[in-house]
Tab-separated table of C-alpha atoms in Angstrom:
chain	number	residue	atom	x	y	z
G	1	UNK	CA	-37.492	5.688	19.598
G	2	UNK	CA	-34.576	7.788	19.019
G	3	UNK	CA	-32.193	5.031	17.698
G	4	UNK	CA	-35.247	4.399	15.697
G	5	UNK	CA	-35.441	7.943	14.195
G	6	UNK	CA	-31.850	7.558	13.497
G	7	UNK	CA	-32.051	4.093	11.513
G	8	UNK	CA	-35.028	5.561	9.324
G	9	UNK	CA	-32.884	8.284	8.417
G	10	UNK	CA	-30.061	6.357	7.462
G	11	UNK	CA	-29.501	6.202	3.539
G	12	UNK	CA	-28.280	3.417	1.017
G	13	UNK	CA	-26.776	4.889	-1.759
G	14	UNK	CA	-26.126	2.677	-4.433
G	15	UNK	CA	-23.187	3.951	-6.713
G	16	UNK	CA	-24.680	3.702	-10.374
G	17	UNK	CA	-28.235	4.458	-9.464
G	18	UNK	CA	-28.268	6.966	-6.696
G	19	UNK	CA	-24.957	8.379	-7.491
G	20	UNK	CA	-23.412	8.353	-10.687
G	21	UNK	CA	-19.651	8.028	-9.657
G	22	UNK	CA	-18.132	6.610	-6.162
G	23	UNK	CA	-17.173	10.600	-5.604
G	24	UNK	CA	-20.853	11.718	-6.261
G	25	UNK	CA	-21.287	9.139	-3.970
G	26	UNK	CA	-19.268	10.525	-1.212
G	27	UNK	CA	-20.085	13.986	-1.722
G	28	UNK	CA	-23.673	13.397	-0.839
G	29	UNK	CA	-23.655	10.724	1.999
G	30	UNK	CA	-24.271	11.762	5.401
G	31	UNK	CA	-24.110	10.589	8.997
G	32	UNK	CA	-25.248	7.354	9.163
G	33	UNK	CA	-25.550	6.982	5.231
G	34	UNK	CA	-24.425	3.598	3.319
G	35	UNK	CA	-22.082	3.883	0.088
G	36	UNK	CA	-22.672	0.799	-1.740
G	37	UNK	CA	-20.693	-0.356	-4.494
G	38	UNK	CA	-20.741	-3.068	-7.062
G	39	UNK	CA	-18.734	-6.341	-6.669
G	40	UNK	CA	-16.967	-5.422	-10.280
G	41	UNK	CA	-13.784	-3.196	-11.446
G	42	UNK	CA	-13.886	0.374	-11.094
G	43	UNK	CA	-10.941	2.397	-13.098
G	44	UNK	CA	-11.606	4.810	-10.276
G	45	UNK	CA	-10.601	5.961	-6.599
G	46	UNK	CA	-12.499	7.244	-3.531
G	47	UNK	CA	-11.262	10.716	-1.722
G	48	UNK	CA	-12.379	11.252	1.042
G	49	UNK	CA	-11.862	15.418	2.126
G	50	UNK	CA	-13.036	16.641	5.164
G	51	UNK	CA	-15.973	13.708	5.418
G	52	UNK	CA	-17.451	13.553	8.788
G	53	UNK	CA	-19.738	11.272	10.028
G	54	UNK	CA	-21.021	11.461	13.617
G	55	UNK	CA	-20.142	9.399	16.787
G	56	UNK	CA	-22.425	6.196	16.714
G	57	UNK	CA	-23.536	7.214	12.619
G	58	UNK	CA	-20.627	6.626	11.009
G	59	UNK	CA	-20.241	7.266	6.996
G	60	UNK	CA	-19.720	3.583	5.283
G	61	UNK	CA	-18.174	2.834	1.814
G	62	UNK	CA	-19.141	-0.877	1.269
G	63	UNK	CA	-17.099	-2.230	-1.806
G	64	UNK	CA	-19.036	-5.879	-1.312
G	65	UNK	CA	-15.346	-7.060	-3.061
G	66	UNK	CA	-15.124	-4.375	-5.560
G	67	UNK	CA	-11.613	-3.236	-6.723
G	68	UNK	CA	-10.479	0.050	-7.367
G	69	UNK	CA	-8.515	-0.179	-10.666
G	70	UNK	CA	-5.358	2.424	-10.779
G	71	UNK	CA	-4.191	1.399	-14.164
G	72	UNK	CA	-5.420	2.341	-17.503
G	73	UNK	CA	-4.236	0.876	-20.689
G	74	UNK	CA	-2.304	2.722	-22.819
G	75	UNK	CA	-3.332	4.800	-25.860
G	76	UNK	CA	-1.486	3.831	-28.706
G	77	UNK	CA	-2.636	6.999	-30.945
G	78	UNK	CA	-0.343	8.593	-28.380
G	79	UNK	CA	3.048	6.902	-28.400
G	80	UNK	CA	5.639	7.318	-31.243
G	81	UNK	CA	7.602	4.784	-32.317
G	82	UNK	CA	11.111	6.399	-32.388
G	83	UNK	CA	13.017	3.447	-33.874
G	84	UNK	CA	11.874	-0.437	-34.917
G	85	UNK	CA	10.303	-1.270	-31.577
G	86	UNK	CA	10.904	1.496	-29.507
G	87	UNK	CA	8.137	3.829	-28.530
G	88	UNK	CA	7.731	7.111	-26.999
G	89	UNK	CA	5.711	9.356	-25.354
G	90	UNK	CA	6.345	12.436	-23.450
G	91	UNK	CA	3.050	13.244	-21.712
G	92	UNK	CA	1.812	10.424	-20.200
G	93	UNK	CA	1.212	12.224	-16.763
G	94	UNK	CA	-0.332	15.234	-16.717
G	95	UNK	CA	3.232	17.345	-15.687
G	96	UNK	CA	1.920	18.502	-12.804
G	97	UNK	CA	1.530	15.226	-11.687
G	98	UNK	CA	5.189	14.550	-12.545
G	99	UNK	CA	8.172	14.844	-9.668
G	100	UNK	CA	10.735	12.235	-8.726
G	101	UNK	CA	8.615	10.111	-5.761
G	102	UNK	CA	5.873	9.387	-9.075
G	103	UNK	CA	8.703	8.212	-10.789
G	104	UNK	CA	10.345	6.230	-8.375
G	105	UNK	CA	7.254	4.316	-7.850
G	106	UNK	CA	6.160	4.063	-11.210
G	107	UNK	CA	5.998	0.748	-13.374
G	108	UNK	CA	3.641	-0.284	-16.169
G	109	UNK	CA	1.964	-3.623	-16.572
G	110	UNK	CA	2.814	-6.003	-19.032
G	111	UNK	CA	0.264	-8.640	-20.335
G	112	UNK	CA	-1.548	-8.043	-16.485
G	113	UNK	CA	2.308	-8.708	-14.977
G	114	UNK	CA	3.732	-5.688	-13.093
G	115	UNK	CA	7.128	-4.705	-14.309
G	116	UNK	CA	9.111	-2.575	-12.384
G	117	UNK	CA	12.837	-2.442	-14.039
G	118	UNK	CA	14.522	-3.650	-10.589
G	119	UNK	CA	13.310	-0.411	-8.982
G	120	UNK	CA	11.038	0.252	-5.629
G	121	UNK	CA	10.089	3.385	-3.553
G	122	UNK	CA	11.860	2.377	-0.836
G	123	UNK	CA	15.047	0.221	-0.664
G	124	UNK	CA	17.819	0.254	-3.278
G	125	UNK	CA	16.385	0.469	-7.161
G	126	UNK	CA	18.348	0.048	-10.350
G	127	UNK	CA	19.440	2.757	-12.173
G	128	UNK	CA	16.905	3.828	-15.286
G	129	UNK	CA	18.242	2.374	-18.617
G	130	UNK	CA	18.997	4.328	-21.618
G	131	UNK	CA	16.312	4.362	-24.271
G	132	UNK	CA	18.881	2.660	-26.718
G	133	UNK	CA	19.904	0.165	-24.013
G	134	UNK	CA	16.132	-1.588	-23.531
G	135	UNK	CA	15.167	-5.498	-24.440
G	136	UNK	CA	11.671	-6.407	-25.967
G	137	UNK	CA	10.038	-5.953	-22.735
G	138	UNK	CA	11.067	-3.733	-21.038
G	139	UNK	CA	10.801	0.234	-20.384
G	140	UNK	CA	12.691	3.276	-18.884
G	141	UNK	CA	12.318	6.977	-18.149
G	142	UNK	CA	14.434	9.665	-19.808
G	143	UNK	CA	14.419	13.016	-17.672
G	144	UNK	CA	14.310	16.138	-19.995
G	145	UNK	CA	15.134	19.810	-19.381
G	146	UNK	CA	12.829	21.835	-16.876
G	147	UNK	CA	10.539	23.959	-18.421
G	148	UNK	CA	11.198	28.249	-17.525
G	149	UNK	CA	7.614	28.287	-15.710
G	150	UNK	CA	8.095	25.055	-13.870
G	151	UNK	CA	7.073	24.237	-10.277
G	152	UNK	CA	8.803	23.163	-7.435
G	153	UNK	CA	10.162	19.463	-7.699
G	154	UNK	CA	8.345	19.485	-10.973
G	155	UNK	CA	10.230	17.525	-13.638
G	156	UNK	CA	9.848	17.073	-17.524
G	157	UNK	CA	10.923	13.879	-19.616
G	158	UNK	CA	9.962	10.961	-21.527
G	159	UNK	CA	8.832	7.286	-21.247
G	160	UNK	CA	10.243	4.447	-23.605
G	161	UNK	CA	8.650	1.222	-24.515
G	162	UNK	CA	10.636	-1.645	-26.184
G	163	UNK	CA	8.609	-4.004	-28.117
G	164	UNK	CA	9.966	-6.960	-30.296
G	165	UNK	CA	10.094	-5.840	-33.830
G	166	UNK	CA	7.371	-6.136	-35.834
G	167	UNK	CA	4.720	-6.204	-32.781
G	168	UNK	CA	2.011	-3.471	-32.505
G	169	UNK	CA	1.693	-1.207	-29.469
G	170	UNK	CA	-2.373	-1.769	-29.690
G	171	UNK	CA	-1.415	-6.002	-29.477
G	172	UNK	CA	1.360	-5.610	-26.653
G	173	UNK	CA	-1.401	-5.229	-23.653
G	174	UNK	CA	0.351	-2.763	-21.547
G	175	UNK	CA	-1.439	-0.780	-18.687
G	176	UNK	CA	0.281	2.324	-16.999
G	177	UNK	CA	-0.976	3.555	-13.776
G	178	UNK	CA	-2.724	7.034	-14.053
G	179	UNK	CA	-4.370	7.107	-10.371
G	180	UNK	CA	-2.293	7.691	-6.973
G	181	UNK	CA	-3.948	5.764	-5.088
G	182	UNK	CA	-7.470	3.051	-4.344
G	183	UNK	CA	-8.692	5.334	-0.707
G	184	UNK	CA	-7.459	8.485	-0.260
G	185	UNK	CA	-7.701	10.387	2.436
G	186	UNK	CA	-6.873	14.420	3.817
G	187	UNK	CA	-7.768	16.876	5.828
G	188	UNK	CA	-10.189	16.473	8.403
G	189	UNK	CA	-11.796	12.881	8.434
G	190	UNK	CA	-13.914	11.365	10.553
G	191	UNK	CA	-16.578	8.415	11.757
G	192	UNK	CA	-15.824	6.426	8.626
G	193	UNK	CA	-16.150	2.869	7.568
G	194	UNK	CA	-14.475	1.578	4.606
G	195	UNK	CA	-14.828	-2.062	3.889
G	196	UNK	CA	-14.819	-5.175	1.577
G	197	UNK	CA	-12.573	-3.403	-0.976
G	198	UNK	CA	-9.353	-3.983	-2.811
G	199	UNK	CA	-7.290	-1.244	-4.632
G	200	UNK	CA	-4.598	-2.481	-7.130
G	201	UNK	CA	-2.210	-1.210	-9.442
G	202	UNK	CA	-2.432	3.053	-7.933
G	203	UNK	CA	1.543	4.801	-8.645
G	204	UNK	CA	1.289	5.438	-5.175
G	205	UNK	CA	-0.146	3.744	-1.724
G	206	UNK	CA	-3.329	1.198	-2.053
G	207	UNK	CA	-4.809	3.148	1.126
G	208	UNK	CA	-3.206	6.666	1.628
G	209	UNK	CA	-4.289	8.090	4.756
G	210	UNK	CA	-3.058	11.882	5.359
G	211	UNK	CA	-4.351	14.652	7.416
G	212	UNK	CA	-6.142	14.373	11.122
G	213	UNK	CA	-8.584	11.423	10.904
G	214	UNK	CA	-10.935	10.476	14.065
G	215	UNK	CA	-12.642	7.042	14.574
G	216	UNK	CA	-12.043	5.910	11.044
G	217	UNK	CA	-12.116	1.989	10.570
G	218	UNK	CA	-11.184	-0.518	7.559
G	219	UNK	CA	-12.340	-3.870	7.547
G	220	UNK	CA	-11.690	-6.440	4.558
G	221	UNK	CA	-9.269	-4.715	2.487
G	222	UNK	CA	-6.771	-5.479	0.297
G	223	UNK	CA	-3.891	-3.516	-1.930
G	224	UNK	CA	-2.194	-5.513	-4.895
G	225	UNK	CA	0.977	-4.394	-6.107
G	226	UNK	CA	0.983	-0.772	-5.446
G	227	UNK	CA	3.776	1.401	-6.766
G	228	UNK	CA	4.502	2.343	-2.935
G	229	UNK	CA	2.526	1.135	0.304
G	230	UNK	CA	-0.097	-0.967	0.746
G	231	UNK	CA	-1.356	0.656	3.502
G	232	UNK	CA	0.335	4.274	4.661
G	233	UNK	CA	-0.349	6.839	7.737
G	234	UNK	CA	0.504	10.059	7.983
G	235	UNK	CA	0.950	13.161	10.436
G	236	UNK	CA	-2.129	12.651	13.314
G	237	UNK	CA	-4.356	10.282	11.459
G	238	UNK	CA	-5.710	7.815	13.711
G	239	UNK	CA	-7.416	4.251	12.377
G	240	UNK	CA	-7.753	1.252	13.058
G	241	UNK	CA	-7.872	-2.093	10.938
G	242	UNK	CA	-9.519	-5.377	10.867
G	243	UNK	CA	-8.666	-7.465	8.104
G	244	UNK	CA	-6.048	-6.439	5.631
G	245	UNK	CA	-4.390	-8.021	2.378
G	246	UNK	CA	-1.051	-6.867	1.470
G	247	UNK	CA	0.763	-8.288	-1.891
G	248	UNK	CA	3.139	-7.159	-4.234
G	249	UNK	CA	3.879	-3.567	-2.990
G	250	UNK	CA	6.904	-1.834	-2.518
G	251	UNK	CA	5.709	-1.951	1.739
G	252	UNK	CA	3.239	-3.742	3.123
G	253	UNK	CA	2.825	-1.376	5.780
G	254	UNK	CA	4.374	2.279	6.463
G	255	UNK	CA	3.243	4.859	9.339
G	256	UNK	CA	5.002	7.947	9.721
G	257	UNK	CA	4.773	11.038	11.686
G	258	UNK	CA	2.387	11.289	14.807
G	259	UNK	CA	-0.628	8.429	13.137
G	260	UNK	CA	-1.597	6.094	15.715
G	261	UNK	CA	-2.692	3.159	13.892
G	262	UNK	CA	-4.083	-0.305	14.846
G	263	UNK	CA	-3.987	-3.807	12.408
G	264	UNK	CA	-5.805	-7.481	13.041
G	265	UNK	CA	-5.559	-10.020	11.348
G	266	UNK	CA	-2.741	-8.707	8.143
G	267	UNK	CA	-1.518	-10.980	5.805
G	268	UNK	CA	1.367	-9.435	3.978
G	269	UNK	CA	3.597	-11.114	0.838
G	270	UNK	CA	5.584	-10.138	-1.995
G	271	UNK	CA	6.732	-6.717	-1.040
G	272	UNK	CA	10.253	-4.766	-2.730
G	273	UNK	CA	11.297	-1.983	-0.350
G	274	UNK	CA	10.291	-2.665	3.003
G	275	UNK	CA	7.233	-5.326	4.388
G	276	UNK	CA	6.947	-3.619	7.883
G	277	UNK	CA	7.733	0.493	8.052
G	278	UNK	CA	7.205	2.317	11.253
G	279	UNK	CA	8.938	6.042	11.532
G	280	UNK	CA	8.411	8.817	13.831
G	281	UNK	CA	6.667	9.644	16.955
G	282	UNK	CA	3.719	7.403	16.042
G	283	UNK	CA	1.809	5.002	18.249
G	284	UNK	CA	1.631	1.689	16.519
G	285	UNK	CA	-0.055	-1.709	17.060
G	286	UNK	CA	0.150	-5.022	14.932
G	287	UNK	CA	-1.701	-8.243	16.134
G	288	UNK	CA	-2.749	-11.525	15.400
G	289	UNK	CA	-0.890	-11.263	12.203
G	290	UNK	CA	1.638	-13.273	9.425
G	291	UNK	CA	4.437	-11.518	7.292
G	292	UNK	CA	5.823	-14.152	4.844
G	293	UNK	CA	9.053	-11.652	4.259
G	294	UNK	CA	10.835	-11.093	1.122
G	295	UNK	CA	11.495	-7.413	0.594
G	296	UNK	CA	14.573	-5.278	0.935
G	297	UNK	CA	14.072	-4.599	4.189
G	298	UNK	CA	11.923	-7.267	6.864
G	299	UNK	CA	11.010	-4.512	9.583
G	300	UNK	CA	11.882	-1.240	10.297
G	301	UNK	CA	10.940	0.779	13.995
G	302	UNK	CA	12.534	3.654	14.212
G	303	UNK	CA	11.989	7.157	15.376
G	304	UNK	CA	13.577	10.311	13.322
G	305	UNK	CA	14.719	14.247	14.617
G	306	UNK	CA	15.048	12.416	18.106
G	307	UNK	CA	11.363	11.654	17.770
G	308	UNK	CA	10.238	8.215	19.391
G	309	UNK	CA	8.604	5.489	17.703
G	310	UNK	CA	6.334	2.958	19.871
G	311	UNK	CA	4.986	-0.498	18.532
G	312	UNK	CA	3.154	-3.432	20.335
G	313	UNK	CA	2.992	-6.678	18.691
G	314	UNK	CA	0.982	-9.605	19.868
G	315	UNK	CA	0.406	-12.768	18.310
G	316	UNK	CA	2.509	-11.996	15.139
G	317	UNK	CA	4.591	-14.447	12.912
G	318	UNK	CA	7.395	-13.319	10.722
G	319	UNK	CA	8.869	-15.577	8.770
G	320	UNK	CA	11.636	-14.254	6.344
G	321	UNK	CA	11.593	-16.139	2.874
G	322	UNK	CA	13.906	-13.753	1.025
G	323	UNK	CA	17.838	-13.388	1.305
G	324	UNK	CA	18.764	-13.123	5.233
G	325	UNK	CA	18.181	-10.062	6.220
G	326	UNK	CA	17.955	-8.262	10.174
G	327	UNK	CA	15.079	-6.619	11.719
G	328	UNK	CA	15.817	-4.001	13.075
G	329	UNK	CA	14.558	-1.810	16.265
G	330	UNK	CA	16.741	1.888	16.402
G	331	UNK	CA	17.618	3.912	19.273
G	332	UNK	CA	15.174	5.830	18.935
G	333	UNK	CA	11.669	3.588	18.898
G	334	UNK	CA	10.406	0.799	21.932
G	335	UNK	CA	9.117	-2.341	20.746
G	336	UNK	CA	6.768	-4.102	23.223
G	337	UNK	CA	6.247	-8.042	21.618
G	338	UNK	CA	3.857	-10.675	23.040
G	339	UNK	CA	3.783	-14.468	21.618
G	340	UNK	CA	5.618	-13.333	18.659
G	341	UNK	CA	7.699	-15.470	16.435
G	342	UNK	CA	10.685	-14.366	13.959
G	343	UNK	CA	11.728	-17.444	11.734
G	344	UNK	CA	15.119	-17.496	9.446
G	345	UNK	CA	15.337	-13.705	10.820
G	346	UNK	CA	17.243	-11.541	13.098
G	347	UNK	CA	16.670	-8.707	15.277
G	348	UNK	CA	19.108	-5.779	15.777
G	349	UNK	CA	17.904	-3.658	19.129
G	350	UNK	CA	19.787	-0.516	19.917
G	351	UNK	CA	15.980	0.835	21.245
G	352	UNK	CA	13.913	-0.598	24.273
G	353	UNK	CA	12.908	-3.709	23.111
G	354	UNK	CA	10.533	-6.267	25.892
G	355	UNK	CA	9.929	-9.438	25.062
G	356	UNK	CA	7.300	-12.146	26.727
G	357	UNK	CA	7.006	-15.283	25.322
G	358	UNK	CA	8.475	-14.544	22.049
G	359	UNK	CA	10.730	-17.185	19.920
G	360	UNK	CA	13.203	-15.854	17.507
G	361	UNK	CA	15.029	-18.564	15.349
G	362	UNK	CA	13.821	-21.582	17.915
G	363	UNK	CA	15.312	-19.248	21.070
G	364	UNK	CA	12.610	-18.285	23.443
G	365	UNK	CA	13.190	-14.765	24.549
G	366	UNK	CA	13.772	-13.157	27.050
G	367	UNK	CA	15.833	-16.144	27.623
G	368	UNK	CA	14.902	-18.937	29.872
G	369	UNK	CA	11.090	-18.256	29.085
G	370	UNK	CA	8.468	-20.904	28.075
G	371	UNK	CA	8.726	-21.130	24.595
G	372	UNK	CA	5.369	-20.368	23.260
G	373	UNK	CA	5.716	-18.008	20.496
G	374	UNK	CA	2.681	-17.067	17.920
G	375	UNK	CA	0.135	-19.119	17.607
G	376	UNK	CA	1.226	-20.164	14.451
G	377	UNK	CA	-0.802	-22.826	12.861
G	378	UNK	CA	-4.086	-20.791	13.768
G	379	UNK	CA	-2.277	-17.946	11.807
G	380	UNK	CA	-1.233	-19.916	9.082
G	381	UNK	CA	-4.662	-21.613	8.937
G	382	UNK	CA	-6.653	-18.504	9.246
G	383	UNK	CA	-4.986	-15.814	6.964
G	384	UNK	CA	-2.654	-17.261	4.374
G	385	UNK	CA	-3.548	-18.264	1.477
G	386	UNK	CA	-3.377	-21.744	0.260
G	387	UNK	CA	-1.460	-20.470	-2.779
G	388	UNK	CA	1.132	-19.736	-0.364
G	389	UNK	CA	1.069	-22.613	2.201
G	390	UNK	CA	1.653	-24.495	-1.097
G	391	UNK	CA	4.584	-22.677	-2.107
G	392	UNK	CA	6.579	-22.258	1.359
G	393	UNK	CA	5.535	-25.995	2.592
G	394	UNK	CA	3.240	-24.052	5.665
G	395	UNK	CA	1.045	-26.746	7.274
């Protein structure tokens, strides 16, 4: 009778009817209430605050496959074109929006195609280009002088378009990304459900989990070529993750701090800076999972301040497609791997590393063991794309 009770209490809110916008939406659900949104674009985020659900009645934002848009297209009424081609505008951000970690994960998009000037969050990025200096195409950032009341890390400048002669900024299609992230989250969070969603083209993280967070849970998610992580934990959150998408972003994965964090069943692809990021004194847990590897940097464990960093791995296939690279586990972090598999990469351990039934380049470690590795073909079969068996010859 009382789980009864419970279920007739229990609201669907429908974003668009019974809430006009997905925060409305959030604002008023309660334990045991249903966000719902529609399986269409949304130039729009979800921030979660200080939600709470309760134990057993947890708060759920169904996307059923919407994405959360981060990009807007540009406003040619604002721009100035400075010279044939060249155009200009020196508040695109609100400037108190505006520091150096915006810009170094900015980009705009071009005709849909994300253009990022050589340059990621994380990992090595090409220096900005003078204005005078860009090809049809192509766009930079000019930093100005700081303004006598401005804020700390606040910075002032300008951003440069280059167009082909001739061609107007209204016909060029260019989209610049004016949200931080798809999910946010801070403060105090918890008893949450977020599924079925994708969040694409944010400056910063597709999912950007901060604060303490209890009992929160993503299933069916997906970032697309975020200006930093597809997925990032900070200080104590704690979450776990069942299904997640990763392509295009500077990381597919960072968690920093003291998050303890658990993934099934990740694909991750196409990342700049790093595709696997683990810092701190965080707990950490990645199974039954594929990294097709071509960023900066494969895989990074390590601990920082002489804080340790811990991460089990079970079931996990890495297989590095870019230039070779090393993983790498530092002093100070513990890897613990089960039936995982590194192809075309190496690992550097200077931590505790234990290995059982792992395979790294066709060796089976620890040495002498069965080689059984990932089970890779299920992996393959199950969570990557056929786009991408295609294109790497994966059976």
């Amino acid at each position: 009778m009382l789980l009864a009770a419970a279920s007739a209490n229990a609201r669907d809110i429908r974003v668009g009817t019974d809430a006009k916008t997905i925060a409305e939406g959030i604002r008023i659900a309660q334990p045991g209430d249903t966000i719902h949104l529609e399986p269409k674009v949304y130039r729009d985020y979800a921030g979660f605050y200080g939600k709470k659900g309760e134990a057993g009645k947890p708060i759920t934002l169904d996307g059923h496959g919407a994405t959360l848009e981060g990009s807007d297209p540009i406003d040619p009424a604002k721009w100035r074109e400075v010279s044939p081609g060249l155009f200009a505008n020196d508040e695109l951000l609100p400037p108190r929006n505006l520091d150096d970690a915006v810009i170094g994960r900015w980009f705009f998009l071009w005709d849909g195609k994300m253009n990022l000037m050589g340059r990621t969050s994380k990992g090595r990025s090409a220096p900005f280009k003078k204005a005078e200096e860009l090809q049809p195409g192509e766009w930079t950032f000019v930093k100005g002088p700081l303004h006598a009341d401005a804020k700390p890390q606040q910075i002032f400048g300008t951003f440069f378009l280059k167009l082909p002669a001739g061609q107007k900024l209204a016909d060029a299609h260019i989209a610049a990304p004016m949200r931080s992230a798809g999910v946010q989250m801070s403060g105090d969070n918890a008893h949450l459900v977020i599924r079925n969603l994708t969040a694409t083209h944010p400056y910063n993280d597709g999912f950007n989990i901060h604060g303490d967070c209890r009992d929160v849970v993503f299933e069916n998610i997906r970032a697309l070529e975020c200006g930093d992580d597809g997925i990032s934990a900070h200080e104590s959150a704690e979450y776990r993750v069942d299904g997640f998408v990763s392509i295009g972003n500077s990381t597919g994965i960072t968690d920093t701090v003291a998050a303890h964090t658990s993934y099934n069943r990740v694909f991750i692809a196409d990342c700049h800076g790093f595709d696997l990021f683990f810092l701190d004194d965080g707990r950490y847990r990645l199974t039954n999972s594929v990294v097709l590897s071509s960023a900066q940097n494969p895989f990074a464990l390590t601990g920082r301040d002489d804080k340790r960093a811990e991460l089990v791995m079970e079931n996990v296939l890495i297989r590095r497609i870019g230039p070779a690279k090393n993983a790498e586990v530092a002093r100070t972090a513990s890897l613990d791997a089960k039936r995982v598999t590194f192809e075309n990469l190496e690992l550097t351990a200077r931590g505790d590393v234990k290995f059982e039934n792992c395979i790294i380049n066709g060796k089976p470690m620890p040495e002498g063991s069965p080689a059984v590795g990932a089970d890779r073909a299920r992996l393959i079969g199950e969570l990557v794309p056929a786009e991408y068996r295609k294109q790497f010859a994966l059976p």
